[in-house]
């Protein structure tokens, strides 16, 4: 059957940690496929022995992306070798063999970083269909302490070249062994294989028919790779990963995927997508009617008699952080000087820089969380992290960390804590902290109404205490809150702000664009600690302008594409 050629992408392998970069001069590619009308969109194809994966995210534009990675199943590690966005118009052939190799035919090869590799058997090298010379070139792409070797061999093929990326992993009890260019039998066998590859791609069809989806990588790790595209992070990571659900087959894997996706949608403030996924994840279908039992002022009155106050949050719901931000000044006036945050790290980095960065933790990527840290630090709170990496002892470790950083050294300290979900329950961190400190914490739950999708009798943009009598499975906390606040600006309305209309540059109007607004004093950055935007918005459908409310200050606006590339930038004074 005549192979159908599909437009793909340039192979650009730049592996961090190698002494030399691997580059080809060719800038276009075709994928051969003998059996499918079109390769499925956004899927991974994994070679069982090679453990190299290729992602083929086709789109309808003139550009496509191509990703090559290798995976070490025992350590659950996945390493990206290349991510490239190209204009696919010319010609070379990519072929993933059902053996342990990837084969490419290329028009141009830069051999500067390869070394000559001689083969003695001239009969094999002069194999007529291969039309090769005696000289072969080799470069080791990866060689590490785990005895993994990924190598690249180049064999001349007429005016072109054949490039073979192959795999070796030698273990005491055996293991997979890649092509040995020095072995005449291997050369003969694979020489025939190359020829078939270039003509009918028969084995490609066989491989794709028998492939296994790439399901071993943790979805959070997968989306983290997307998020780190570009210099200023890529807030379209969830969109890039949104069509990967079919690769996760077990319920556990699927739930982790949905949780990861909901979290990353919350980073980009695409709340509808995040909430929809969370409803699927929590399997909540019933509604509960409830009534207001008190206001936020009533909550603040109860704070007067408490030395420790703990709010919880859903990690993918920025409104929960926003409420705490609106109350910072009230808490400060009541003598609270400590703000403890789950999943906040590297306290000294905040003190050094004066503002949060990506180096302060995973959830700091979400702008409201970063703004909470900014305002608290500016106000005079001692912002600290208290989390633990030890799952078996996490609750007691968190409690000890809070105590040691606050009441343990300052017995009169008043402490405000923001924790995730169930950490505020008596059997968890909150109860452990009470036992250690002798202080009764005031526990305030925001997640019950969020997880149970309670019907709101009152109009939106409010937060208040609800009546808890008769509610099913209500948590053992001091009060339950409804929080349906609208995120109004980047300073929790603690300072003067005004509404501004930002005209989208013509040069980016045809793209789905992320508008990221940074404090100008935080932009640009010179180290690995990437600044967090104070506010962002995803714009689609050729939108010509956006309206935002910003607090007074100097800002830098970046317009970023789906891959974190800067399309345009401009300054803004409020």
PDB file of C-alpha atoms in Angstrom, residues 257-535:
ATOM      1  CA  UNK A 257      -5.575  13.637  35.399  1.00  0.00           C
ATOM      2  CA  UNK A 258      -8.796  15.550  36.136  1.00  0.00           C
ATOM      3  CA  UNK A 259      -7.359  16.952  39.365  1.00  0.00           C
ATOM      4  CA  UNK A 260      -4.209  18.121  37.575  1.00  0.00           C
ATOM      5  CA  UNK A 261      -6.186  19.680  34.758  1.00  0.00           C
ATOM      6  CA  UNK A 262      -8.553  21.478  37.155  1.00  0.00           C
ATOM      7  CA  UNK A 263      -5.576  22.852  39.061  1.00  0.00           C
ATOM      8  CA  UNK A 264      -3.868  24.215  35.948  1.00  0.00           C
ATOM      9  CA  UNK A 265      -7.111  25.730  34.658  1.00  0.00           C
ATOM     10  CA  UNK A 266      -7.331  27.565  37.986  1.00  0.00           C
ATOM     11  CA  UNK A 267      -3.818  28.940  37.442  1.00  0.00           C
ATOM     12  CA  UNK A 268      -5.037  30.589  34.228  1.00  0.00           C
ATOM     13  CA  UNK A 269      -8.285  31.702  35.917  1.00  0.00           C
ATOM     14  CA  UNK A 270     -10.398  29.624  33.557  1.00  0.00           C
ATOM     15  CA  UNK A 271     -12.802  28.882  36.379  1.00  0.00           C
ATOM     16  CA  UNK A 272     -15.618  27.297  34.398  1.00  0.00           C
ATOM     17  CA  UNK A 273     -13.328  24.602  33.029  1.00  0.00           C
ATOM     18  CA  UNK A 274     -11.794  24.021  36.455  1.00  0.00           C
ATOM     19  CA  UNK A 275     -15.156  23.764  38.231  1.00  0.00           C
ATOM     20  CA  UNK A 276     -16.582  21.424  35.595  1.00  0.00           C
ATOM     21  CA  UNK A 277     -13.684  19.030  36.028  1.00  0.00           C
ATOM     22  CA  UNK A 278     -13.953  19.219  39.801  1.00  0.00           C
ATOM     23  CA  UNK A 279     -17.624  18.257  39.671  1.00  0.00           C
ATOM     24  CA  UNK A 280     -16.694  15.201  37.622  1.00  0.00           C
ATOM     25  CA  UNK A 281     -13.859  14.390  39.983  1.00  0.00           C
ATOM     26  CA  UNK A 282     -15.939  14.611  43.178  1.00  0.00           C
ATOM     27  CA  UNK A 283     -18.996  12.869  41.652  1.00  0.00           C
ATOM     28  CA  UNK A 284     -21.329  15.269  43.456  1.00  0.00           C
ATOM     29  CA  UNK A 285     -24.742  15.485  41.858  1.00  0.00           C
ATOM     30  CA  UNK A 286     -27.086  16.484  44.705  1.00  0.00           C
ATOM     31  CA  UNK A 287     -27.915  20.034  45.718  1.00  0.00           C
ATOM     32  CA  UNK A 288     -28.610  21.285  49.210  1.00  0.00           C
ATOM     33  CA  UNK A 289     -30.682  24.297  50.144  1.00  0.00           C
ATOM     34  CA  UNK A 290     -29.108  26.401  52.894  1.00  0.00           C
ATOM     35  CA  UNK A 291     -29.585  29.738  54.569  1.00  0.00           C
ATOM     36  CA  UNK A 292     -27.296  32.477  55.728  1.00  0.00           C
ATOM     37  CA  UNK A 293     -26.496  32.332  59.446  1.00  0.00           C
ATOM     38  CA  UNK A 294     -24.064  35.206  59.807  1.00  0.00           C
ATOM     39  CA  UNK A 295     -21.915  37.748  58.042  1.00  0.00           C
ATOM     40  CA  UNK A 296     -18.167  38.125  57.692  1.00  0.00           C
ATOM     41  CA  UNK A 297     -18.392  40.737  60.462  1.00  0.00           C
ATOM     42  CA  UNK A 298     -19.800  38.010  62.720  1.00  0.00           C
ATOM     43  CA  UNK A 299     -16.827  35.853  61.794  1.00  0.00           C
ATOM     44  CA  UNK A 300     -14.424  38.651  62.721  1.00  0.00           C
ATOM     45  CA  UNK A 301     -16.066  39.027  66.144  1.00  0.00           C
ATOM     46  CA  UNK A 302     -15.271  35.388  66.890  1.00  0.00           C
ATOM     47  CA  UNK A 303     -11.682  35.976  65.867  1.00  0.00           C
ATOM     48  CA  UNK A 304     -11.231  38.325  68.839  1.00  0.00           C
ATOM     49  CA  UNK A 305     -11.125  35.395  71.266  1.00  0.00           C
ATOM     50  CA  UNK A 306      -8.844  33.189  69.141  1.00  0.00           C
ATOM     51  CA  UNK A 307      -5.057  33.056  68.976  1.00  0.00           C
ATOM     52  CA  UNK A 308      -5.031  30.667  66.005  1.00  0.00           C
ATOM     53  CA  UNK A 309      -7.463  30.979  63.085  1.00  0.00           C
ATOM     54  CA  UNK A 310      -7.405  28.392  60.291  1.00  0.00           C
ATOM     55  CA  UNK A 311      -9.218  28.771  56.968  1.00  0.00           C
ATOM     56  CA  UNK A 312      -9.223  25.925  54.504  1.00  0.00           C
ATOM     57  CA  UNK A 313      -9.326  26.158  50.720  1.00  0.00           C
ATOM     58  CA  UNK A 314      -9.825  24.122  47.588  1.00  0.00           C
ATOM     59  CA  UNK A 315      -6.506  24.416  45.796  1.00  0.00           C
ATOM     60  CA  UNK A 316      -8.194  25.059  42.459  1.00  0.00           C
ATOM     61  CA  UNK A 317     -10.526  27.782  43.775  1.00  0.00           C
ATOM     62  CA  UNK A 318      -8.802  31.208  43.874  1.00  0.00           C
ATOM     63  CA  UNK A 319     -11.899  32.762  45.493  1.00  0.00           C
ATOM     64  CA  UNK A 320     -10.975  31.032  48.752  1.00  0.00           C
ATOM     65  CA  UNK A 321      -7.610  32.815  48.811  1.00  0.00           C
ATOM     66  CA  UNK A 322      -9.247  36.025  47.700  1.00  0.00           C
ATOM     67  CA  UNK A 323     -11.506  36.068  50.764  1.00  0.00           C
ATOM     68  CA  UNK A 324      -8.520  35.679  53.084  1.00  0.00           C
ATOM     69  CA  UNK A 325      -6.805  38.511  51.201  1.00  0.00           C
ATOM     70  CA  UNK A 326      -9.757  40.850  51.741  1.00  0.00           C
ATOM     71  CA  UNK A 327      -9.525  40.161  55.494  1.00  0.00           C
ATOM     72  CA  UNK A 328      -5.764  40.695  55.899  1.00  0.00           C
ATOM     73  CA  UNK A 329      -6.069  44.265  57.134  1.00  0.00           C
ATOM     74  CA  UNK A 330      -8.796  43.318  59.655  1.00  0.00           C
ATOM     75  CA  UNK A 331      -6.658  40.500  61.019  1.00  0.00           C
ATOM     76  CA  UNK A 332      -3.618  42.755  61.228  1.00  0.00           C
ATOM     77  CA  UNK A 333      -5.623  45.300  63.216  1.00  0.00           C
ATOM     78  CA  UNK A 334      -6.568  42.509  65.630  1.00  0.00           C
ATOM     79  CA  UNK A 335      -2.904  41.735  66.319  1.00  0.00           C
ATOM     80  CA  UNK A 336      -2.244  38.880  63.896  1.00  0.00           C
ATOM     81  CA  UNK A 337       1.340  39.002  62.635  1.00  0.00           C
ATOM     82  CA  UNK A 338       1.903  35.489  61.240  1.00  0.00           C
ATOM     83  CA  UNK A 339       0.456  34.056  58.026  1.00  0.00           C
ATOM     84  CA  UNK A 340       1.127  30.348  57.475  1.00  0.00           C
ATOM     85  CA  UNK A 341       0.542  28.846  54.037  1.00  0.00           C
ATOM     86  CA  UNK A 342       0.411  25.242  52.924  1.00  0.00           C
ATOM     87  CA  UNK A 343       2.678  24.438  49.962  1.00  0.00           C
ATOM     88  CA  UNK A 344       4.656  27.655  50.477  1.00  0.00           C
ATOM     89  CA  UNK A 345       8.414  27.151  50.560  1.00  0.00           C
ATOM     90  CA  UNK A 346      11.666  29.055  50.737  1.00  0.00           C
ATOM     91  CA  UNK A 347      10.580  31.777  53.177  1.00  0.00           C
ATOM     92  CA  UNK A 348      14.014  33.413  52.934  1.00  0.00           C
ATOM     93  CA  UNK A 349      13.582  33.956  49.182  1.00  0.00           C
ATOM     94  CA  UNK A 350      10.489  36.082  49.846  1.00  0.00           C
ATOM     95  CA  UNK A 351      12.409  38.133  52.403  1.00  0.00           C
ATOM     96  CA  UNK A 352      15.317  38.580  49.993  1.00  0.00           C
ATOM     97  CA  UNK A 353      13.267  39.607  46.948  1.00  0.00           C
ATOM     98  CA  UNK A 354      10.310  41.232  48.657  1.00  0.00           C
ATOM     99  CA  UNK A 355       7.795  39.477  46.417  1.00  0.00           C
ATOM    100  CA  UNK A 356       6.824  35.864  45.610  1.00  0.00           C
ATOM    101  CA  UNK A 357       8.211  33.922  42.654  1.00  0.00           C
ATOM    102  CA  UNK A 358       7.925  30.442  41.205  1.00  0.00           C
ATOM    103  CA  UNK A 359      10.652  29.450  43.665  1.00  0.00           C
ATOM    104  CA  UNK A 360       8.164  29.751  46.537  1.00  0.00           C
ATOM    105  CA  UNK A 361       6.071  26.760  45.550  1.00  0.00           C
ATOM    106  CA  UNK A 362       3.771  25.046  43.104  1.00  0.00           C
ATOM    107  CA  UNK A 363       0.517  26.836  44.020  1.00  0.00           C
ATOM    108  CA  UNK A 364       2.197  30.258  43.898  1.00  0.00           C
ATOM    109  CA  UNK A 365       1.744  30.003  40.125  1.00  0.00           C
ATOM    110  CA  UNK A 366      -1.843  31.067  40.696  1.00  0.00           C
ATOM    111  CA  UNK A 367      -1.924  34.912  40.709  1.00  0.00           C
ATOM    112  CA  UNK A 368      -4.349  35.380  43.638  1.00  0.00           C
ATOM    113  CA  UNK A 369      -2.149  33.201  45.852  1.00  0.00           C
ATOM    114  CA  UNK A 370       0.886  35.268  44.836  1.00  0.00           C
ATOM    115  CA  UNK A 371      -1.044  38.500  45.468  1.00  0.00           C
ATOM    116  CA  UNK A 372      -2.000  37.232  48.929  1.00  0.00           C
ATOM    117  CA  UNK A 373       1.681  36.759  49.731  1.00  0.00           C
ATOM    118  CA  UNK A 374       2.574  40.179  48.262  1.00  0.00           C
ATOM    119  CA  UNK A 375      -0.016  42.043  50.323  1.00  0.00           C
ATOM    120  CA  UNK A 376       0.663  40.165  53.548  1.00  0.00           C
ATOM    121  CA  UNK A 377       4.413  40.707  53.255  1.00  0.00           C
ATOM    122  CA  UNK A 378       3.921  44.391  52.429  1.00  0.00           C
ATOM    123  CA  UNK A 379       1.537  44.805  55.370  1.00  0.00           C
ATOM    124  CA  UNK A 380       4.035  43.355  57.841  1.00  0.00           C
ATOM    125  CA  UNK A 381       2.939  39.751  58.250  1.00  0.00           C
ATOM    126  CA  UNK A 382       5.639  37.145  58.679  1.00  0.00           C
ATOM    127  CA  UNK A 383       4.691  34.825  55.839  1.00  0.00           C
ATOM    128  CA  UNK A 384       5.913  31.277  56.345  1.00  0.00           C
ATOM    129  CA  UNK A 385       5.461  27.795  54.963  1.00  0.00           C
ATOM    130  CA  UNK A 386       4.773  24.799  57.148  1.00  0.00           C
ATOM    131  CA  UNK A 387       4.297  21.865  54.788  1.00  0.00           C
ATOM    132  CA  UNK A 388       5.948  18.460  54.993  1.00  0.00           C
ATOM    133  CA  UNK A 389       7.093  16.010  52.325  1.00  0.00           C
ATOM    134  CA  UNK A 390       6.447  12.969  54.531  1.00  0.00           C
ATOM    135  CA  UNK A 391       2.973  11.635  53.727  1.00  0.00           C
ATOM    136  CA  UNK A 392       2.812   9.260  56.685  1.00  0.00           C
ATOM    137  CA  UNK A 393       3.535  12.002  59.227  1.00  0.00           C
ATOM    138  CA  UNK A 394       2.357  15.032  57.293  1.00  0.00           C
ATOM    139  CA  UNK A 395      -0.352  16.179  59.729  1.00  0.00           C
ATOM    140  CA  UNK A 396       1.846  16.116  62.833  1.00  0.00           C
ATOM    141  CA  UNK A 397       4.784  17.556  60.883  1.00  0.00           C
ATOM    142  CA  UNK A 398       2.667  20.483  59.706  1.00  0.00           C
ATOM    143  CA  UNK A 399       1.477  21.166  63.251  1.00  0.00           C
ATOM    144  CA  UNK A 400       5.021  21.073  64.627  1.00  0.00           C
ATOM    145  CA  UNK A 401       6.271  23.395  61.909  1.00  0.00           C
ATOM    146  CA  UNK A 402       3.532  25.935  62.647  1.00  0.00           C
ATOM    147  CA  UNK A 403       4.204  25.764  66.379  1.00  0.00           C
ATOM    148  CA  UNK A 404       7.980  26.051  66.008  1.00  0.00           C
ATOM    149  CA  UNK A 405       7.727  29.089  63.729  1.00  0.00           C
ATOM    150  CA  UNK A 406       5.139  30.950  65.812  1.00  0.00           C
ATOM    151  CA  UNK A 407       3.849  30.226  69.311  1.00  0.00           C
ATOM    152  CA  UNK A 408       6.807  28.039  70.199  1.00  0.00           C
ATOM    153  CA  UNK A 409       9.130  31.039  70.041  1.00  0.00           C
ATOM    154  CA  UNK A 410       6.535  33.779  70.585  1.00  0.00           C
ATOM    155  CA  UNK A 411       3.891  32.570  73.089  1.00  0.00           C
ATOM    156  CA  UNK A 412       1.630  35.585  72.523  1.00  0.00           C
ATOM    157  CA  UNK A 413       1.703  35.290  68.742  1.00  0.00           C
ATOM    158  CA  UNK A 414      -1.578  35.439  66.854  1.00  0.00           C
ATOM    159  CA  UNK A 415      -1.500  33.157  63.833  1.00  0.00           C
ATOM    160  CA  UNK A 416      -3.579  33.062  60.640  1.00  0.00           C
ATOM    161  CA  UNK A 417      -3.343  29.802  58.670  1.00  0.00           C
ATOM    162  CA  UNK A 418      -4.554  28.862  55.176  1.00  0.00           C
ATOM    163  CA  UNK A 419      -4.660  25.083  54.704  1.00  0.00           C
ATOM    164  CA  UNK A 420      -5.991  22.649  52.147  1.00  0.00           C
ATOM    165  CA  UNK A 421      -9.272  20.787  52.592  1.00  0.00           C
ATOM    166  CA  UNK A 422      -9.289  18.345  55.530  1.00  0.00           C
ATOM    167  CA  UNK A 423      -6.166  19.600  57.310  1.00  0.00           C
ATOM    168  CA  UNK A 424      -8.440  21.752  59.498  1.00  0.00           C
ATOM    169  CA  UNK A 425     -10.229  18.731  61.022  1.00  0.00           C
ATOM    170  CA  UNK A 426      -9.638  17.603  64.648  1.00  0.00           C
ATOM    171  CA  UNK A 427      -7.935  14.350  63.608  1.00  0.00           C
ATOM    172  CA  UNK A 428      -5.586  16.172  61.271  1.00  0.00           C
ATOM    173  CA  UNK A 429      -3.247  19.156  61.444  1.00  0.00           C
ATOM    174  CA  UNK A 430      -5.602  21.450  63.377  1.00  0.00           C
ATOM    175  CA  UNK A 431      -6.115  18.865  66.110  1.00  0.00           C
ATOM    176  CA  UNK A 432      -2.399  18.093  66.308  1.00  0.00           C
ATOM    177  CA  UNK A 433      -1.641  21.813  66.608  1.00  0.00           C
ATOM    178  CA  UNK A 434      -4.122  22.121  69.484  1.00  0.00           C
ATOM    179  CA  UNK A 435      -2.440  19.228  71.286  1.00  0.00           C
ATOM    180  CA  UNK A 436       1.045  20.691  70.834  1.00  0.00           C
ATOM    181  CA  UNK A 437       0.250  24.333  71.602  1.00  0.00           C
ATOM    182  CA  UNK A 438      -2.581  24.002  74.095  1.00  0.00           C
ATOM    183  CA  UNK A 439      -4.510  26.552  72.033  1.00  0.00           C
ATOM    184  CA  UNK A 440      -7.960  25.941  70.545  1.00  0.00           C
ATOM    185  CA  UNK A 441      -7.901  26.982  66.875  1.00  0.00           C
ATOM    186  CA  UNK A 442     -10.915  28.585  65.235  1.00  0.00           C
ATOM    187  CA  UNK A 443     -11.545  26.464  62.128  1.00  0.00           C
ATOM    188  CA  UNK A 444     -13.389  27.918  59.139  1.00  0.00           C
ATOM    189  CA  UNK A 445     -14.378  25.715  56.196  1.00  0.00           C
ATOM    190  CA  UNK A 446     -14.846  27.065  52.655  1.00  0.00           C
ATOM    191  CA  UNK A 447     -14.671  23.766  50.789  1.00  0.00           C
ATOM    192  CA  UNK A 448     -17.843  22.000  51.952  1.00  0.00           C
ATOM    193  CA  UNK A 449     -20.131  24.243  49.921  1.00  0.00           C
ATOM    194  CA  UNK A 450     -17.753  24.120  46.977  1.00  0.00           C
ATOM    195  CA  UNK A 451     -17.500  20.324  46.932  1.00  0.00           C
ATOM    196  CA  UNK A 452     -21.220  19.758  47.475  1.00  0.00           C
ATOM    197  CA  UNK A 453     -22.378  22.368  44.971  1.00  0.00           C
ATOM    198  CA  UNK A 454     -24.861  23.874  47.343  1.00  0.00           C
ATOM    199  CA  UNK A 455     -27.582  26.063  45.866  1.00  0.00           C
ATOM    200  CA  UNK A 456     -27.141  29.701  46.728  1.00  0.00           C
ATOM    201  CA  UNK A 457     -30.323  31.542  47.744  1.00  0.00           C
ATOM    202  CA  UNK A 458     -28.539  34.883  47.657  1.00  0.00           C
ATOM    203  CA  UNK A 459     -27.088  36.662  44.638  1.00  0.00           C
ATOM    204  CA  UNK A 460     -23.470  36.124  43.660  1.00  0.00           C
ATOM    205  CA  UNK A 461     -20.365  37.956  44.897  1.00  0.00           C
ATOM    206  CA  UNK A 462     -20.918  37.331  48.591  1.00  0.00           C
ATOM    207  CA  UNK A 463     -19.278  35.442  51.410  1.00  0.00           C
ATOM    208  CA  UNK A 464     -21.036  34.579  54.652  1.00  0.00           C
ATOM    209  CA  UNK A 465     -21.573  31.957  57.348  1.00  0.00           C
ATOM    210  CA  UNK A 466     -24.227  29.338  56.566  1.00  0.00           C
ATOM    211  CA  UNK A 467     -26.522  27.368  58.831  1.00  0.00           C
ATOM    212  CA  UNK A 468     -25.162  23.856  59.259  1.00  0.00           C
ATOM    213  CA  UNK A 469     -28.125  22.138  60.889  1.00  0.00           C
ATOM    214  CA  UNK A 470     -29.294  19.158  58.881  1.00  0.00           C
ATOM    215  CA  UNK A 471     -26.473  19.235  56.365  1.00  0.00           C
ATOM    216  CA  UNK A 472     -25.231  15.817  55.298  1.00  0.00           C
ATOM    217  CA  UNK A 473     -21.669  14.794  56.118  1.00  0.00           C
ATOM    218  CA  UNK A 474     -20.766  18.239  57.365  1.00  0.00           C
ATOM    219  CA  UNK A 475     -17.182  18.515  58.638  1.00  0.00           C
ATOM    220  CA  UNK A 476     -16.312  18.960  62.311  1.00  0.00           C
ATOM    221  CA  UNK A 477     -15.368  22.636  62.121  1.00  0.00           C
ATOM    222  CA  UNK A 478     -16.415  25.819  63.909  1.00  0.00           C
ATOM    223  CA  UNK A 479     -18.167  27.412  60.947  1.00  0.00           C
ATOM    224  CA  UNK A 480     -19.030  26.810  57.321  1.00  0.00           C
ATOM    225  CA  UNK A 481     -18.766  29.580  54.747  1.00  0.00           C
ATOM    226  CA  UNK A 482     -20.365  30.222  51.429  1.00  0.00           C
ATOM    227  CA  UNK A 483     -17.846  32.004  49.213  1.00  0.00           C
ATOM    228  CA  UNK A 484     -18.968  33.185  45.812  1.00  0.00           C
ATOM    229  CA  UNK A 485     -16.786  36.269  45.664  1.00  0.00           C
ATOM    230  CA  UNK A 486     -15.773  37.819  42.373  1.00  0.00           C
ATOM    231  CA  UNK A 487     -12.052  38.516  42.087  1.00  0.00           C
ATOM    232  CA  UNK A 488     -12.146  42.268  41.521  1.00  0.00           C
ATOM    233  CA  UNK A 489      -8.505  43.338  41.354  1.00  0.00           C
ATOM    234  CA  UNK A 490      -4.967  42.399  42.313  1.00  0.00           C
ATOM    235  CA  UNK A 491      -4.927  43.991  45.790  1.00  0.00           C
ATOM    236  CA  UNK A 492      -8.158  42.623  47.330  1.00  0.00           C
ATOM    237  CA  UNK A 493      -9.586  46.191  47.240  1.00  0.00           C
ATOM    238  CA  UNK A 494      -7.247  47.092  50.102  1.00  0.00           C
ATOM    239  CA  UNK A 495      -5.850  49.955  47.999  1.00  0.00           C
ATOM    240  CA  UNK A 496      -7.106  52.344  45.380  1.00  0.00           C
ATOM    241  CA  UNK A 497      -7.827  50.745  42.021  1.00  0.00           C
ATOM    242  CA  UNK A 498      -9.462  51.680  38.756  1.00  0.00           C
ATOM    243  CA  UNK A 499     -10.905  49.983  35.725  1.00  0.00           C
ATOM    244  CA  UNK A 500      -8.752  50.072  32.605  1.00  0.00           C
ATOM    245  CA  UNK A 501      -9.377  49.036  29.019  1.00  0.00           C
ATOM    246  CA  UNK A 502      -6.407  47.369  27.353  1.00  0.00           C
ATOM    247  CA  UNK A 503      -6.369  47.305  23.562  1.00  0.00           C
ATOM    248  CA  UNK A 504      -5.007  44.041  22.220  1.00  0.00           C
ATOM    249  CA  UNK A 505      -2.238  44.616  19.636  1.00  0.00           C
ATOM    250  CA  UNK A 506      -3.180  43.747  16.062  1.00  0.00           C
ATOM    251  CA  UNK A 507      -0.158  41.461  15.855  1.00  0.00           C
ATOM    252  CA  UNK A 508      -1.608  39.023  18.405  1.00  0.00           C
ATOM    253  CA  UNK A 509      -5.314  39.339  17.671  1.00  0.00           C
ATOM    254  CA  UNK A 510      -5.511  36.180  15.552  1.00  0.00           C
ATOM    255  CA  UNK A 511      -4.037  34.019  18.305  1.00  0.00           C
ATOM    256  CA  UNK A 512      -5.456  32.592  21.485  1.00  0.00           C
ATOM    257  CA  UNK A 513      -3.439  34.775  23.816  1.00  0.00           C
ATOM    258  CA  UNK A 514      -2.696  34.938  27.513  1.00  0.00           C
ATOM    259  CA  UNK A 515      -2.464  38.513  28.755  1.00  0.00           C
ATOM    260  CA  UNK A 516      -0.141  38.458  31.773  1.00  0.00           C
ATOM    261  CA  UNK A 517       0.333  41.645  33.785  1.00  0.00           C
ATOM    262  CA  UNK A 518       3.408  41.856  36.013  1.00  0.00           C
ATOM    263  CA  UNK A 519       4.550  44.399  38.554  1.00  0.00           C
ATOM    264  CA  UNK A 520       7.165  46.330  36.639  1.00  0.00           C
ATOM    265  CA  UNK A 521       9.702  46.118  39.472  1.00  0.00           C
ATOM    266  CA  UNK A 522       9.491  42.308  39.258  1.00  0.00           C
ATOM    267  CA  UNK A 523      10.073  42.254  35.489  1.00  0.00           C
ATOM    268  CA  UNK A 524      12.412  41.169  34.032  1.00  0.00           C
ATOM    269  CA  UNK A 525      14.074  38.496  36.150  1.00  0.00           C
ATOM    270  CA  UNK A 526      17.653  37.275  36.045  1.00  0.00           C
ATOM    271  CA  UNK A 527      17.535  33.930  37.855  1.00  0.00           C
ATOM    272  CA  UNK A 528      15.466  30.757  37.825  1.00  0.00           C
ATOM    273  CA  UNK A 529      12.829  32.262  40.138  1.00  0.00           C
ATOM    274  CA  UNK A 530      10.221  33.384  37.614  1.00  0.00           C
ATOM    275  CA  UNK A 531       7.885  36.228  38.669  1.00  0.00           C
ATOM    276  CA  UNK A 532       4.152  35.603  38.969  1.00  0.00           C
ATOM    277  CA  UNK A 533       1.675  37.867  37.159  1.00  0.00           C
ATOM    278  CA  UNK A 534      -0.565  39.966  39.403  1.00  0.00           C
ATOM    279  CA  UNK A 535      -3.462  39.264  37.087  1.00  0.00           C
TER     280      UNK A 535
END
